[in-house]
PDB file of C-alpha atoms and ligand atoms in Angstrom:
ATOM      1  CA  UNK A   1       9.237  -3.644   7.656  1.00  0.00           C
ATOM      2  CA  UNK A   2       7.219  -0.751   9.080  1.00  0.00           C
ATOM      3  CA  UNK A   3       7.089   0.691  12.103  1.00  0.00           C
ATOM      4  CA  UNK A   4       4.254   2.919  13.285  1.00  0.00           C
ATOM      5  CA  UNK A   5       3.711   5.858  15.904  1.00  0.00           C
ATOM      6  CA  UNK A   6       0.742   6.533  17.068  1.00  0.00           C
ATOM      7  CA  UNK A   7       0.036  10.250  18.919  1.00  0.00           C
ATOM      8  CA  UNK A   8      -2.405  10.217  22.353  1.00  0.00           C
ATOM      9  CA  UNK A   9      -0.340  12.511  24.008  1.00  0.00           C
ATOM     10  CA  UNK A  10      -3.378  15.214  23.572  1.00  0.00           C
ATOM     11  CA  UNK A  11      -5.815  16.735  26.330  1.00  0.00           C
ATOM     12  CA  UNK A  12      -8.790  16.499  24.679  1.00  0.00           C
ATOM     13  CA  UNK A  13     -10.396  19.566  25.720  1.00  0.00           C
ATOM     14  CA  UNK A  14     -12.821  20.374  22.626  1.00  0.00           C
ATOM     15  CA  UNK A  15     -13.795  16.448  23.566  1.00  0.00           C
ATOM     16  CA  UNK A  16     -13.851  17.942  27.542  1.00  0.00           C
ATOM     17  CA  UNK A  17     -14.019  14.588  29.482  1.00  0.00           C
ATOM     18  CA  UNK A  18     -11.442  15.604  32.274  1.00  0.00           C
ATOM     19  CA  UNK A  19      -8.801  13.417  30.683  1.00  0.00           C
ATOM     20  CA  UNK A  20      -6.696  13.034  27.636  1.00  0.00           C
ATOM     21  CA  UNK A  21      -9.034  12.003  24.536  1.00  0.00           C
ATOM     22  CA  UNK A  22      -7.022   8.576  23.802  1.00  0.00           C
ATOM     23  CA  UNK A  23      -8.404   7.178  27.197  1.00  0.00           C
ATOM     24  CA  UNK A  24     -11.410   7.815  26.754  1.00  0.00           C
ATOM     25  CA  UNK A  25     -13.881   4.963  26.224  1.00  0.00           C
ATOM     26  CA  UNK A  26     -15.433   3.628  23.103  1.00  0.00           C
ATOM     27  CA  UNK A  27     -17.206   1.102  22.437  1.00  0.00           C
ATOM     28  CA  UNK A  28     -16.343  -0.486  25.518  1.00  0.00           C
ATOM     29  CA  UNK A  29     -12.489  -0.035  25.060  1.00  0.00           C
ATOM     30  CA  UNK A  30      -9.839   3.252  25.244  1.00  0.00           C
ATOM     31  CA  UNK A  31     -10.118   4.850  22.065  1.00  0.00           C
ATOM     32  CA  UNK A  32      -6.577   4.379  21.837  1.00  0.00           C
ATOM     33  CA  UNK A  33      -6.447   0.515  21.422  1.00  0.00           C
ATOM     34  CA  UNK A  34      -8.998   0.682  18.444  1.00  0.00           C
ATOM     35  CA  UNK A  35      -5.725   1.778  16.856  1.00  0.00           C
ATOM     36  CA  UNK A  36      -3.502  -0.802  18.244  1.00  0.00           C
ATOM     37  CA  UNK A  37      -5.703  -3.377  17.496  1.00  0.00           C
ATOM     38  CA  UNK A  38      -5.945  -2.193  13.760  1.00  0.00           C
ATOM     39  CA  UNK A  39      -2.311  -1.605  13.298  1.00  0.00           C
ATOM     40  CA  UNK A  40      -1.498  -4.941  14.782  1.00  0.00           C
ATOM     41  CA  UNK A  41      -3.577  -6.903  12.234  1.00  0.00           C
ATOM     42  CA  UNK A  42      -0.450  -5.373   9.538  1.00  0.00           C
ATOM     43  CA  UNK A  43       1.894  -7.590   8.692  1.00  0.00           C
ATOM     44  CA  UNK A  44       4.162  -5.396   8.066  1.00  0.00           C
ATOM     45  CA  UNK A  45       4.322  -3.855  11.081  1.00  0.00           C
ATOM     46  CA  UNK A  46       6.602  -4.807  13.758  1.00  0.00           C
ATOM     47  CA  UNK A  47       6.477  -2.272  16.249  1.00  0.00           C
ATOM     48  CA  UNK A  48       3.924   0.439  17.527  1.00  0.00           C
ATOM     49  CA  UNK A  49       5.309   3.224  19.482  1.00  0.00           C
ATOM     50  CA  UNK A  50       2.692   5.271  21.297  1.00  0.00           C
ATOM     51  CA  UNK A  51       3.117   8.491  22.580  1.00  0.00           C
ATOM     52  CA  UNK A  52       1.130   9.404  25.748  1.00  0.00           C
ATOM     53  CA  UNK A  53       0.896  12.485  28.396  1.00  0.00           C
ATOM     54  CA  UNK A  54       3.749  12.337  30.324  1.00  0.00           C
ATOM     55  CA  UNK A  55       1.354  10.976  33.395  1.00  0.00           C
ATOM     56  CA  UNK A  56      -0.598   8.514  31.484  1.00  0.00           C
ATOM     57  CA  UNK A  57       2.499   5.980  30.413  1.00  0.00           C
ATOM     58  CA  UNK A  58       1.171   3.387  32.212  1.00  0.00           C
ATOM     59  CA  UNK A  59      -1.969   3.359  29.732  1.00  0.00           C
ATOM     60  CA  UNK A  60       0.359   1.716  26.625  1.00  0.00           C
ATOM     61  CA  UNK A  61      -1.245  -1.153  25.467  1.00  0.00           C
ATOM     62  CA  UNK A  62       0.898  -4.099  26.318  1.00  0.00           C
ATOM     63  CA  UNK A  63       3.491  -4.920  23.852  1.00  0.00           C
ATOM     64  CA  UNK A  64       3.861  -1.242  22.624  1.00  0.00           C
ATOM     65  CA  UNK A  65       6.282   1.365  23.289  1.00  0.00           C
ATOM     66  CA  UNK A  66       5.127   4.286  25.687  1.00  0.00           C
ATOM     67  CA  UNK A  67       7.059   7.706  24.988  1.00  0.00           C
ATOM     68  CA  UNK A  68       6.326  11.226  26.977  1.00  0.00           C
ATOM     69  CA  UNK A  69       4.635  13.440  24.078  1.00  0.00           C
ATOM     70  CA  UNK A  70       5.748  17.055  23.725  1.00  0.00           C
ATOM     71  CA  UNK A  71       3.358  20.702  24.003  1.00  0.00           C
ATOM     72  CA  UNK A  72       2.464  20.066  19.868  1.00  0.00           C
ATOM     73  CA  UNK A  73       1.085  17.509  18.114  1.00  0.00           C
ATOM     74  CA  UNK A  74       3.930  17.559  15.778  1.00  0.00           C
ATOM     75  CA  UNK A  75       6.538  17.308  19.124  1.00  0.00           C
ATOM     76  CA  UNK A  76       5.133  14.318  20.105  1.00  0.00           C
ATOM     77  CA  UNK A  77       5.610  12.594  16.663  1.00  0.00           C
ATOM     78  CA  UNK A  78       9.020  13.828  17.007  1.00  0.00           C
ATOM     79  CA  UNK A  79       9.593  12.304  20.284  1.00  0.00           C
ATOM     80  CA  UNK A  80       7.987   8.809  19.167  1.00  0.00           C
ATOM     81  CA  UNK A  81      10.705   8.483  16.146  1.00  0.00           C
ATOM     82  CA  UNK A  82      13.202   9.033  18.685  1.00  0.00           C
ATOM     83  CA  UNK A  83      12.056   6.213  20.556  1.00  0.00           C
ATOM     84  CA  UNK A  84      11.236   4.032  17.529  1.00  0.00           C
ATOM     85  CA  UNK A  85      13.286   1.121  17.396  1.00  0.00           C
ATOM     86  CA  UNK A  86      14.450   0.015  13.570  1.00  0.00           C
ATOM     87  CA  UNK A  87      11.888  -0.290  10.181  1.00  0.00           C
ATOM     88  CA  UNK A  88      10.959   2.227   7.726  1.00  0.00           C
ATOM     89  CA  UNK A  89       8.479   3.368   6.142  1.00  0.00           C
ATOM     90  CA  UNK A  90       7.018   5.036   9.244  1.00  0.00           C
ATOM     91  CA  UNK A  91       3.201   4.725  10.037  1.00  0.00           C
ATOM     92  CA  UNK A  92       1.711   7.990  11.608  1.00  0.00           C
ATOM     93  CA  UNK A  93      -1.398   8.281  13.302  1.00  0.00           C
ATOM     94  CA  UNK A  94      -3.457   9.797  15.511  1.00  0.00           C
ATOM     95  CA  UNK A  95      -5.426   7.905  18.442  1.00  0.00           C
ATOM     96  CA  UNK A  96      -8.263  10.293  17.635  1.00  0.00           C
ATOM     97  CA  UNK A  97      -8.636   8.445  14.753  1.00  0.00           C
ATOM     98  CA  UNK A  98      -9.415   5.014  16.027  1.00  0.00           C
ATOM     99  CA  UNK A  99     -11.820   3.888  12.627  1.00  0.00           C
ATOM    100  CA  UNK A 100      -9.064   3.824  10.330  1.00  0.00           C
ATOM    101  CA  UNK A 101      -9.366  -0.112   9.200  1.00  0.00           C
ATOM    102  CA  UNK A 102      -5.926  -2.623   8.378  1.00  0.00           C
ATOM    103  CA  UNK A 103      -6.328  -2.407   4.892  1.00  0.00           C
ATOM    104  CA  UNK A 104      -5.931   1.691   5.022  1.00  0.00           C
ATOM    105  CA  UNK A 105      -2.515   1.158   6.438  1.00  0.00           C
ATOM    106  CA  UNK A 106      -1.229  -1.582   4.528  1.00  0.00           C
ATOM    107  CA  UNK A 107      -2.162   0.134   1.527  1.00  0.00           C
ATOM    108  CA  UNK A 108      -0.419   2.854   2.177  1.00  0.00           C
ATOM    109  CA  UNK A 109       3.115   1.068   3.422  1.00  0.00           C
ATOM    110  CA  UNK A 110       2.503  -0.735  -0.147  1.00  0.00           C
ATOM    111  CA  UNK A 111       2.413   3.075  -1.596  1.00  0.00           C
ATOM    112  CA  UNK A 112       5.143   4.109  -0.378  1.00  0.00           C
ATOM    113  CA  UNK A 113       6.969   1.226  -0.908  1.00  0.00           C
ATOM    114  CA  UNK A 114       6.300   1.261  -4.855  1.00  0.00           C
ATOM    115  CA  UNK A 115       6.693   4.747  -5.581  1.00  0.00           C
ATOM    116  CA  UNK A 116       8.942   7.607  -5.593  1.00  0.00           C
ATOM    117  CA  UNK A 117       7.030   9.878  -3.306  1.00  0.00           C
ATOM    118  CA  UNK A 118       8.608  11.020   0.381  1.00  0.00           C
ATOM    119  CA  UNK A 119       5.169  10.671   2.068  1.00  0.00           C
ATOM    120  CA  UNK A 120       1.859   9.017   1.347  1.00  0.00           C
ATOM    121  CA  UNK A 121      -1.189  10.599   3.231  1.00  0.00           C
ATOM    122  CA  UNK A 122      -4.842   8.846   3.383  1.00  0.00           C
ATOM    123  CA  UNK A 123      -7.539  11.885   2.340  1.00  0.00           C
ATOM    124  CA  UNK A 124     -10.727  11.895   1.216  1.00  0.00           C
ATOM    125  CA  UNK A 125     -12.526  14.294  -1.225  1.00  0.00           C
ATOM    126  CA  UNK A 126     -14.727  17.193   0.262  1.00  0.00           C
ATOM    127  CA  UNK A 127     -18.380  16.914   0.191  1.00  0.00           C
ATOM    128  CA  UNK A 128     -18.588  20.673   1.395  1.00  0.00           C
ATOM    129  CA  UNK A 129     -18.495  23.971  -0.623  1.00  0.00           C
ATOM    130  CA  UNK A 130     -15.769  25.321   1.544  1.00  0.00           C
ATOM    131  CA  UNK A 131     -15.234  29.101   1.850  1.00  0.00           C
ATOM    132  CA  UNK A 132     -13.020  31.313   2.942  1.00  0.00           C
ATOM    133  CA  UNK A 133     -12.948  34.065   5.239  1.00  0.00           C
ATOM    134  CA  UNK A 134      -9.650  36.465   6.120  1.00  0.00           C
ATOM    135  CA  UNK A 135     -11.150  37.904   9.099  1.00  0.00           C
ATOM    136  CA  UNK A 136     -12.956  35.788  11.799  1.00  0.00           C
ATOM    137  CA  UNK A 137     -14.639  38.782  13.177  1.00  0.00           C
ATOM    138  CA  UNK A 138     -16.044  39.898  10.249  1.00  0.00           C
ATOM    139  CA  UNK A 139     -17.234  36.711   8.269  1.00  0.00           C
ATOM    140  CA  UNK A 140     -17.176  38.226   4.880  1.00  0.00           C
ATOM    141  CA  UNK A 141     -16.259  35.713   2.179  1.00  0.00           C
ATOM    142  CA  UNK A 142     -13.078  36.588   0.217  1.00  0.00           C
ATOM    143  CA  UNK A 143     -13.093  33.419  -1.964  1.00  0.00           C
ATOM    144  CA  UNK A 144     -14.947  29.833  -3.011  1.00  0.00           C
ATOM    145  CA  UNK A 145     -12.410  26.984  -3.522  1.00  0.00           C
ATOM    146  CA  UNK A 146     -12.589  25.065  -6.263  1.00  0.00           C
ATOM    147  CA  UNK A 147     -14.042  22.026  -4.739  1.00  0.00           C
ATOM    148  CA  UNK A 148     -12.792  19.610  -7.040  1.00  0.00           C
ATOM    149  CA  UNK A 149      -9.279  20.139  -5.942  1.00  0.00           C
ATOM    150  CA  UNK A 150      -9.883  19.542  -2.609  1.00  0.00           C
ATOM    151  CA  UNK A 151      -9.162  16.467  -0.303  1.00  0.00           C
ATOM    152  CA  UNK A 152      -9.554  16.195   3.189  1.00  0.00           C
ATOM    153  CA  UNK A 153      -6.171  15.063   4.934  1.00  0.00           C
ATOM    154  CA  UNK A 154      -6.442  12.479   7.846  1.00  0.00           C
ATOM    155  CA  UNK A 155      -4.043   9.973   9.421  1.00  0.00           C
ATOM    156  CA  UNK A 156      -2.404   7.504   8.725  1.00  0.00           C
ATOM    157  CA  UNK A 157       0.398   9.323   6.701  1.00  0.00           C
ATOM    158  CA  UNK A 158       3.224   6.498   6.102  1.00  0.00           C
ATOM    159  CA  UNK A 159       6.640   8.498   5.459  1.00  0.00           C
ATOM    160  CA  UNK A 160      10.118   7.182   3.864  1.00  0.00           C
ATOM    161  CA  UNK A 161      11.984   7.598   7.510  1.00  0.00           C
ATOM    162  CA  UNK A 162      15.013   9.736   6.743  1.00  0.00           C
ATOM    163  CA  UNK A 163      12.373  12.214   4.948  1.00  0.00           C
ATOM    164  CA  UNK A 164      10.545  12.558   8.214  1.00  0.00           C
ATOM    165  CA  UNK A 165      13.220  11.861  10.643  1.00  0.00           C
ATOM    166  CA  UNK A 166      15.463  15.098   8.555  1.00  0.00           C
ATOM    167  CA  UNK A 167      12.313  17.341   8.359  1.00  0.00           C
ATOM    168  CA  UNK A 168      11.888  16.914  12.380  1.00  0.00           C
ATOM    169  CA  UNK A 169      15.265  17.687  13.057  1.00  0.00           C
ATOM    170  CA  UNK A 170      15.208  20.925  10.729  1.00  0.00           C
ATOM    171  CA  UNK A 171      12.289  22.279  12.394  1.00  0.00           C
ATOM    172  CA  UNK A 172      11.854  24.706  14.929  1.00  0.00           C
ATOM    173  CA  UNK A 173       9.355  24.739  17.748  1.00  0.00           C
ATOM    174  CA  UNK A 174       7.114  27.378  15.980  1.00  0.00           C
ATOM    175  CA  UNK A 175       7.490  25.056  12.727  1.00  0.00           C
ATOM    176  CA  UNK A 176       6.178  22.204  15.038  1.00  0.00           C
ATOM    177  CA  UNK A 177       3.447  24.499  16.376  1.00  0.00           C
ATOM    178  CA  UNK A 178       2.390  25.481  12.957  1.00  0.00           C
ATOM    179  CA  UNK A 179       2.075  21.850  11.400  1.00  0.00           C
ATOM    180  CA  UNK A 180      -1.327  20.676  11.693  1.00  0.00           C
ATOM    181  CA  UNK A 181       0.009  18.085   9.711  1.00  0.00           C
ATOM    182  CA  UNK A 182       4.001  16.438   9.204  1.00  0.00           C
ATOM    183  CA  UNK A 183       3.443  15.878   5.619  1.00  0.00           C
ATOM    184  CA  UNK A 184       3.272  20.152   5.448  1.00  0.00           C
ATOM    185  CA  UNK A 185       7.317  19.597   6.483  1.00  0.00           C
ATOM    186  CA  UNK A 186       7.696  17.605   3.817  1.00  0.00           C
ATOM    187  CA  UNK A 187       6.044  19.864   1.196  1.00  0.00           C
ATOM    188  CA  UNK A 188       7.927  22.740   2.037  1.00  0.00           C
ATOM    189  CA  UNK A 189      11.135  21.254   2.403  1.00  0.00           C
ATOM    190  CA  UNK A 190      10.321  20.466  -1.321  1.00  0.00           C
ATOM    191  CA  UNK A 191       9.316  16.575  -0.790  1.00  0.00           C
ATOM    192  CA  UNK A 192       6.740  15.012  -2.873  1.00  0.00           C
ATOM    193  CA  UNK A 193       3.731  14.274  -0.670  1.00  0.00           C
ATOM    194  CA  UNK A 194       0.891  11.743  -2.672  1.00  0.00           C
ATOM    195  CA  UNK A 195      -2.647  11.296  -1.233  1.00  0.00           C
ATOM    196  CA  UNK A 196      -3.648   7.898  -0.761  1.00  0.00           C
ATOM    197  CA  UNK A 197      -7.692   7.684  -1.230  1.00  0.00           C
ATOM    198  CA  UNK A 198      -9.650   7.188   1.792  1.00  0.00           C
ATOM    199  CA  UNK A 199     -13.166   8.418   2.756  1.00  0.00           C
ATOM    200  CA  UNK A 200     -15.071  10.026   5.710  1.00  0.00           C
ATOM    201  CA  UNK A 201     -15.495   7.010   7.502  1.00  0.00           C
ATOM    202  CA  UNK A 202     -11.867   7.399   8.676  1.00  0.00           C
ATOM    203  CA  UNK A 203     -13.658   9.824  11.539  1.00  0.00           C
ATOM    204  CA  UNK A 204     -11.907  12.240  13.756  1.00  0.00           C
ATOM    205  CA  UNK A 205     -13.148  12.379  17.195  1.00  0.00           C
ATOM    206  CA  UNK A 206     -13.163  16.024  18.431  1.00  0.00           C
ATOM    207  CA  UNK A 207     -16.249  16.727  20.244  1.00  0.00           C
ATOM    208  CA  UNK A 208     -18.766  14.429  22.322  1.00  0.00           C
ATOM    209  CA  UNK A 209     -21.001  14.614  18.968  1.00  0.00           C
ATOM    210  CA  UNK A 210     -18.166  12.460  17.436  1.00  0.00           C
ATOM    211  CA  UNK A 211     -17.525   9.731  20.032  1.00  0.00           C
ATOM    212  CA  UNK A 212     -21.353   8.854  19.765  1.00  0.00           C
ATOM    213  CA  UNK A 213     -21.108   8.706  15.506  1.00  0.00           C
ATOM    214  CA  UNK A 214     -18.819   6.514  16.349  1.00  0.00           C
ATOM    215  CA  UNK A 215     -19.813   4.322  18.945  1.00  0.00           C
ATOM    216  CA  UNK A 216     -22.632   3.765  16.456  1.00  0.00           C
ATOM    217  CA  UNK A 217     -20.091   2.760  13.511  1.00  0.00           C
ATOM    218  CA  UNK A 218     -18.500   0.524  16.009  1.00  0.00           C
ATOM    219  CA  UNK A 219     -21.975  -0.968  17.378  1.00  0.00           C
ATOM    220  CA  UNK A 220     -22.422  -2.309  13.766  1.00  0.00           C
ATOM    221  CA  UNK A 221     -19.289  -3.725  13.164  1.00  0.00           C
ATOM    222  CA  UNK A 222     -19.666  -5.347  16.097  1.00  0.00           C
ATOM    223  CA  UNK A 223     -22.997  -7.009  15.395  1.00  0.00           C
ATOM    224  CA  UNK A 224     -21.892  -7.953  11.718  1.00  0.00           C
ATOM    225  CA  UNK A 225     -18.696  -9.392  12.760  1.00  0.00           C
ATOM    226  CA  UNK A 226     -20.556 -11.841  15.428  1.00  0.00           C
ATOM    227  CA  UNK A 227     -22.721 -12.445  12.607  1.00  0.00           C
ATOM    228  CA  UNK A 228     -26.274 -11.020  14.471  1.00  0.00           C
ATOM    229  CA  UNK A 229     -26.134 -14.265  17.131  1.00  0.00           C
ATOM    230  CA  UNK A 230     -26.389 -12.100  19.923  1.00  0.00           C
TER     231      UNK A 230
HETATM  232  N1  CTP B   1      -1.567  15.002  20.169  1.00  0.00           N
HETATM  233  C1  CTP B   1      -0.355  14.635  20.766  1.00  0.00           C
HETATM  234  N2  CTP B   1       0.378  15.579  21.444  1.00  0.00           N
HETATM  235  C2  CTP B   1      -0.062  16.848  21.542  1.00  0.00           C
HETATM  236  C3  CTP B   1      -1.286  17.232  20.937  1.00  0.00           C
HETATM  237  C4  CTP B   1      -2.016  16.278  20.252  1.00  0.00           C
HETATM  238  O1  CTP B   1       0.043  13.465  20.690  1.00  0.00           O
HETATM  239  N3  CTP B   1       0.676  17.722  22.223  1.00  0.00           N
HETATM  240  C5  CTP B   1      -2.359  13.963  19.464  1.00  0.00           C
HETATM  241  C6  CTP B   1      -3.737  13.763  20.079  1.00  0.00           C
HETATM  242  O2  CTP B   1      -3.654  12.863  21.171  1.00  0.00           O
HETATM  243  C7  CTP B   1      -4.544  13.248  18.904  1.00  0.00           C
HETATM  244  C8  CTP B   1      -3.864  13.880  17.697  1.00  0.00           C
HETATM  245  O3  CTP B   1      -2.614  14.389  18.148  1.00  0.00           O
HETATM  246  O4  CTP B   1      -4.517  11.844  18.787  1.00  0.00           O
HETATM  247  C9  CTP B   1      -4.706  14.980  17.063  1.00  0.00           C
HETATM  248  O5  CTP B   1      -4.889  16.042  17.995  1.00  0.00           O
HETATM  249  P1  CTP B   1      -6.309  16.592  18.461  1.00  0.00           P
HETATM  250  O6  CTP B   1      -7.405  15.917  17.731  1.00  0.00           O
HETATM  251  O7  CTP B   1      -6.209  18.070  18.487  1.00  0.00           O
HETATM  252  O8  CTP B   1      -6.399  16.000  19.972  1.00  0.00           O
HETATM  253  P2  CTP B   1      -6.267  16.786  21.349  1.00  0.00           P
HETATM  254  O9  CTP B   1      -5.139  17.766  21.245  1.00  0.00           O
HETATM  255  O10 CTP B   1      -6.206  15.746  22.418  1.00  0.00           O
HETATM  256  O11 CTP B   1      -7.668  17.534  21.434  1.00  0.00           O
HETATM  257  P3  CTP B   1      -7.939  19.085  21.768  1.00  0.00           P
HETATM  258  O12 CTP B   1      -7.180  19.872  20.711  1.00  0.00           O
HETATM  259  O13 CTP B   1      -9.430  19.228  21.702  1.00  0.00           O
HETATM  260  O14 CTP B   1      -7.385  19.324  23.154  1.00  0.00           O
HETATM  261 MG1   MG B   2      -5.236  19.416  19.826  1.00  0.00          MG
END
């Protein structure tokens, strides 16, 4: 049986609302529970440990488990395992993420669960030409990746739980500074990290530009799901 974490403890200050991101409304509820509700349609999920600013507890949706977060992203996962009570593989995911649909997760605990590989990350191709540029002040191109190698990473990314719970404990705090992501702990600890195919849909919210693309997505659903009666 799985057991999932899910990371809110952020500020949100690219979103700049005066408070942290995960609490922010959507569609009528905290970002946040969009997530909840989604990971509690899983089966194979019995327990959702969310990690919040250390002010904010009180926000945990009820029947989860509220943690303090840490400075990093990555501190805040590792805080959440601590407080995790049994199951493995371990869900991660971000509350900025709150699109990411039941079937995403369960397909990748059934991944995981099949395979060899230490961590199984949803991603979706690039559309973009991406470039890339050694000095930000200067904006000259050094290179053009190949785009056909390249895969967006989001969350969830479902981990075999000693993988994740021995990378976290090997890591120092400028490791968990640097990780924009905890399957790059895995990689260069030597694990075998698989993508598991998502697509775009599976939006981050950053800025204000993103909370409105996807109070639209969510508007839809919505009006589908009650079948256009109201
Ligand atoms: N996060 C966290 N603890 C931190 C930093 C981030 O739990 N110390 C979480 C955020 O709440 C979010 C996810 O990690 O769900 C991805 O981070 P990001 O999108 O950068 O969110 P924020 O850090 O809140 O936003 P910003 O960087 O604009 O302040
Ligand atoms: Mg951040």
């Amino acid at each position: 049986m799985a057991v999932a974490l899910i990371v809110a403890a952020g500020r949100g200050e690219r979103l700049g609302s005066g408070r942290p991101k995960a609490l922010v409304t959507l569609a009528g509820r905290p970002l946040l529970e969009w997530s909840v509700a989604a990971l509690r349609a899983v089966p194979e999920v019995t327990a959702i440990v969310v990690a919040l600013p250390a002010g904010e507890l009180d926000a945990a949706p009820e029947g989860t488990i509220a943690v303090a977060g840490g400075e990093t992203r990555s501190e805040s996962v590792k805080r959440a395992l601590a407080a995790a009570p049994g199951g493995d593989p371990v869900i991660v995911h971000d509350a900025a993420r709150p699109l990411a649909a039941p079937e995403l997760f369960a397909r990748g605990v059934a991944e995981i669960e099949s395979g060899e590989a230490d961590a199984v990350i949803a991603a979706a191709p690039v559309s973009d030409t991406i470039k890339e540029v050694v000095h930000e002040d200067d904006l000259t191109v050094s290179a053009t990746l190949t785009r056909s190698r390249l895969w967006a990473v989001q969350t969830p990314q479902i981990f075999r739980r000693a993988a994740l719970g021995r990378v976290l404990a090997e890591a120092t705090a400028e490791d968990l500074a640097a990780a924009t992501d905890d399957a790059w702990l895995i990689e260069r600890a030597g694990g075998t990290v698989r993508l598991l195919r998502s697509d775009p849909g599976n939006l981050k919210i950053t800025t204000p530009h993103d909370l409105r693309i996807a109070e639209l997505v969510l508007a839809e659903r919505l009006e589908v799901a009650d079948g256009g009666r109201s």
